[in-house]
PDB file of C-alpha atoms in Angstrom:
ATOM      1  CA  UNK B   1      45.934  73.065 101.049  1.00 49.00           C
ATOM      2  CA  UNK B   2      44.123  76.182  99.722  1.00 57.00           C
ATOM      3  CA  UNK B   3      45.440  78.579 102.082  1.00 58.00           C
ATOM      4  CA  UNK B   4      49.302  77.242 101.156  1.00 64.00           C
ATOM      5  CA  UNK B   5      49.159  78.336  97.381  1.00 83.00           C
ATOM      6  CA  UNK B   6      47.612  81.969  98.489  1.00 80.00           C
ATOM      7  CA  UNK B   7      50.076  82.621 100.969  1.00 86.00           C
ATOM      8  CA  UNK B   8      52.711  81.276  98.121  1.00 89.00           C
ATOM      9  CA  UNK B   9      50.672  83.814  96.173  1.00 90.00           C
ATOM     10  CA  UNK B  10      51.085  86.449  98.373  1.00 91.00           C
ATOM     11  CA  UNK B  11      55.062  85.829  98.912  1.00 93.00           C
ATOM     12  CA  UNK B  12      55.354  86.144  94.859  1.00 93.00           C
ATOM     13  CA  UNK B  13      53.461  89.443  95.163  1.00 95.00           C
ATOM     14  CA  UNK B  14      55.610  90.650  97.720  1.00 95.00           C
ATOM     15  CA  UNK B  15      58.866  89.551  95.966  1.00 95.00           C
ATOM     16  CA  UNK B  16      58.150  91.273  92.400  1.00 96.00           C
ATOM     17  CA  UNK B  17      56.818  94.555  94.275  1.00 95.00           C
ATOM     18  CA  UNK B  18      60.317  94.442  96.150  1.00 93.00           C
ATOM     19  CA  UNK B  19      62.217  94.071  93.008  1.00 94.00           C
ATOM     20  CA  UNK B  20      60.550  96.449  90.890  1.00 94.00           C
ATOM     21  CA  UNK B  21      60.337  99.348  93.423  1.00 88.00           C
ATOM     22  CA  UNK B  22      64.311  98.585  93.766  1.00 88.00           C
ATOM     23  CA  UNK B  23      64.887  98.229  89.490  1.00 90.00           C
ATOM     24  CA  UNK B  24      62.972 101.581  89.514  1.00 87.00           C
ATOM     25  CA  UNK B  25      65.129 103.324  91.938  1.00 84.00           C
ATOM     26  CA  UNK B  26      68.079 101.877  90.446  1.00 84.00           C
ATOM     27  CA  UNK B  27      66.839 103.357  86.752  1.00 87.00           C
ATOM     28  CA  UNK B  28      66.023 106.839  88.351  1.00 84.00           C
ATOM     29  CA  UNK B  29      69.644 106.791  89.663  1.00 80.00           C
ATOM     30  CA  UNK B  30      71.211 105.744  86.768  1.00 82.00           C
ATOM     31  CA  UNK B  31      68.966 108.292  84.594  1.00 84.00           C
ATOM     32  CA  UNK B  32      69.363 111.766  86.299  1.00 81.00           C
ATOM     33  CA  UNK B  33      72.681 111.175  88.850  1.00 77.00           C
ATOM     34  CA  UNK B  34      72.928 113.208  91.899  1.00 74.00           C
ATOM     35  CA  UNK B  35      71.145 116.426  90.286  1.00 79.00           C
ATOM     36  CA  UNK B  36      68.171 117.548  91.672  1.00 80.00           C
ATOM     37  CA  UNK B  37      65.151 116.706  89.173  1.00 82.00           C
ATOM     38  CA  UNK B  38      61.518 116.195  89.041  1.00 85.00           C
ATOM     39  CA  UNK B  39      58.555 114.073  88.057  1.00 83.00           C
ATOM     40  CA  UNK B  40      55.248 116.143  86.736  1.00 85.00           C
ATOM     41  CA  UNK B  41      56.204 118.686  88.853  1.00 85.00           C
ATOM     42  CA  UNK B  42      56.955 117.366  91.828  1.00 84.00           C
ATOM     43  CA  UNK B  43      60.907 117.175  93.128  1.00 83.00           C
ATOM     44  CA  UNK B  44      62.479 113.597  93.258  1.00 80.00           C
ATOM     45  CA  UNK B  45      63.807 113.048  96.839  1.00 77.00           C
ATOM     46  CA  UNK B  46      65.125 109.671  95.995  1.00 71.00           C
ATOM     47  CA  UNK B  47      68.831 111.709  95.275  1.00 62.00           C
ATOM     48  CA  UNK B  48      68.729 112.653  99.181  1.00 60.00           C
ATOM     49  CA  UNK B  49      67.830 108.903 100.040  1.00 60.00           C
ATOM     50  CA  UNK B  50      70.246 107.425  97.847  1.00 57.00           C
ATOM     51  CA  UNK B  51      73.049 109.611  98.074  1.00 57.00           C
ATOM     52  CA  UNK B  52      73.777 109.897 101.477  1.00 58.00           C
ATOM     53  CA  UNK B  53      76.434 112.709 102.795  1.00 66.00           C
ATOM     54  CA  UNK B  54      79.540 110.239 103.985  1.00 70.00           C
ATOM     55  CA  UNK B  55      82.513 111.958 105.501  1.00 75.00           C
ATOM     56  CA  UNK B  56      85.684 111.136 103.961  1.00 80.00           C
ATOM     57  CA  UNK B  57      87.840 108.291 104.971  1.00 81.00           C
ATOM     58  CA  UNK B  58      91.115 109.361 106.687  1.00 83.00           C
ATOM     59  CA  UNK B  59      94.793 109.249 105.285  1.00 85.00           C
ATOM     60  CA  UNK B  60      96.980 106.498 106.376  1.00 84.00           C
ATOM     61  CA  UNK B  61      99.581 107.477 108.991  1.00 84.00           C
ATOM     62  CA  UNK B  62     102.751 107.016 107.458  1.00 85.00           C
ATOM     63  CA  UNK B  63     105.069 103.880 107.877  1.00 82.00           C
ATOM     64  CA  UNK B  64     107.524 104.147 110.496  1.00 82.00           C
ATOM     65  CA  UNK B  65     111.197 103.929 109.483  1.00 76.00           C
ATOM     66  CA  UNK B  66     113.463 100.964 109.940  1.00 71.00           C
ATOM     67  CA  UNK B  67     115.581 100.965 113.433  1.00 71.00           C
ATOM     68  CA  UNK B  68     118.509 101.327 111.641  1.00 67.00           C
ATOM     69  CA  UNK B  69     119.643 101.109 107.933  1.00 60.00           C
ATOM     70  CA  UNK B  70     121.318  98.350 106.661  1.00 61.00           C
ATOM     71  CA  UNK B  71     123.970  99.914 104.048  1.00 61.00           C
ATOM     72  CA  UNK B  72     126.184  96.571 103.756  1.00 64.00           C
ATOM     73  CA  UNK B  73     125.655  93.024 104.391  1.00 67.00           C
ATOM     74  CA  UNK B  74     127.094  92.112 107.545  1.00 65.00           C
ATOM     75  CA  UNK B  75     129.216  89.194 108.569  1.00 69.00           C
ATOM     76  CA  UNK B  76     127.904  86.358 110.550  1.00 67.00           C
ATOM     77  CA  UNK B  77     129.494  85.857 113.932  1.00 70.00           C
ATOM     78  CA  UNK B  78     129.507  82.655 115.209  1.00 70.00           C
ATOM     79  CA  UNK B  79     128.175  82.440 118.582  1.00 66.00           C
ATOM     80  CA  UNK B  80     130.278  79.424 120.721  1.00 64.00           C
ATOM     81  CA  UNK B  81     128.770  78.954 124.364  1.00 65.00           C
ATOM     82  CA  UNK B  82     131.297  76.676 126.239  1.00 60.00           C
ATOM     83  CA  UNK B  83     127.972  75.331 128.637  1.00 60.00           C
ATOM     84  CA  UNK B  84     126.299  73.944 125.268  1.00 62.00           C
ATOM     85  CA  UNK B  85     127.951  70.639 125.381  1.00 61.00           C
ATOM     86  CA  UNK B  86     129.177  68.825 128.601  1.00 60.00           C
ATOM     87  CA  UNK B  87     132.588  68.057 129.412  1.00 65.00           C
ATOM     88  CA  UNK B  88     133.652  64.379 129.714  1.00 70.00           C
ATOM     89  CA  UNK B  89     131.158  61.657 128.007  1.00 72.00           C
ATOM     90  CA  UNK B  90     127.545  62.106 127.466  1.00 70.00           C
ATOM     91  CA  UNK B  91     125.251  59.397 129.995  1.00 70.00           C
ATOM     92  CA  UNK B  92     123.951  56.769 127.960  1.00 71.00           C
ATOM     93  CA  UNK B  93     120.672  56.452 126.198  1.00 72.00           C
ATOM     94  CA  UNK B  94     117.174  55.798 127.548  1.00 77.00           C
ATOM     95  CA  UNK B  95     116.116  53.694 124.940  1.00 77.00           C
ATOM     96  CA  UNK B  96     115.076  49.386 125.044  1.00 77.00           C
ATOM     97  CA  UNK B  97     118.596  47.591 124.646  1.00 72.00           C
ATOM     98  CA  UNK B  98     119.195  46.737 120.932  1.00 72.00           C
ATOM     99  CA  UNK B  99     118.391  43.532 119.323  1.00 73.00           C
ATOM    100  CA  UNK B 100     121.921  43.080 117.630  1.00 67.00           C
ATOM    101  CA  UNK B 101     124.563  43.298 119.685  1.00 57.00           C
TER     102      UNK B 101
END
């Protein structure tokens, strides 16, 4: 049971070192930008960590154009196809005989 709570311990520990090295960096950034600075003397490299050189993102291609341009609104044709119904009368249906007849 004793070696649960220190390795608990030790998680904690881990955690808040984590966090505060990451608050610092955060501060230092926030503090000084992307000039070059120092500390005591001694030139901050976190800049060249943090601000990494990123190439820029490319333009969009431009849209292509519409097939053809619709300048007025055009009539709808109506579209007859004499094989759409059968001549004569239809077969009758497939369905169970109705109960009132």
């Amino acid at each position: 049971m004793h070696g649960l709570t220190a390795s608990l311990t030790v998680k904690v520990i881990f955690t808040a070192l984590f966090l505060w090295v990451q608050g610092a960096a955060l501060y230092d950034a926030a503090a000084h930008g992307e000039q070059p600075h120092d500390h005591y003397g001694v030139s901050c490299e976190l800049t060249s960590a943090v601000h990494a050189e990123v190439a820029p993102l490319p333009l969009a291609p431009p849209l292509p154009k519409p097939p053809r341009a619709i300048l007025a609104a055009e009539q709808p044709t109506r579209d007859f196809r004499p094989w759409s119904q059968p001549p004569g009368r239809a077969p009758p249906p497939r369905s169970p005989p109705a109960l009132h007849q």
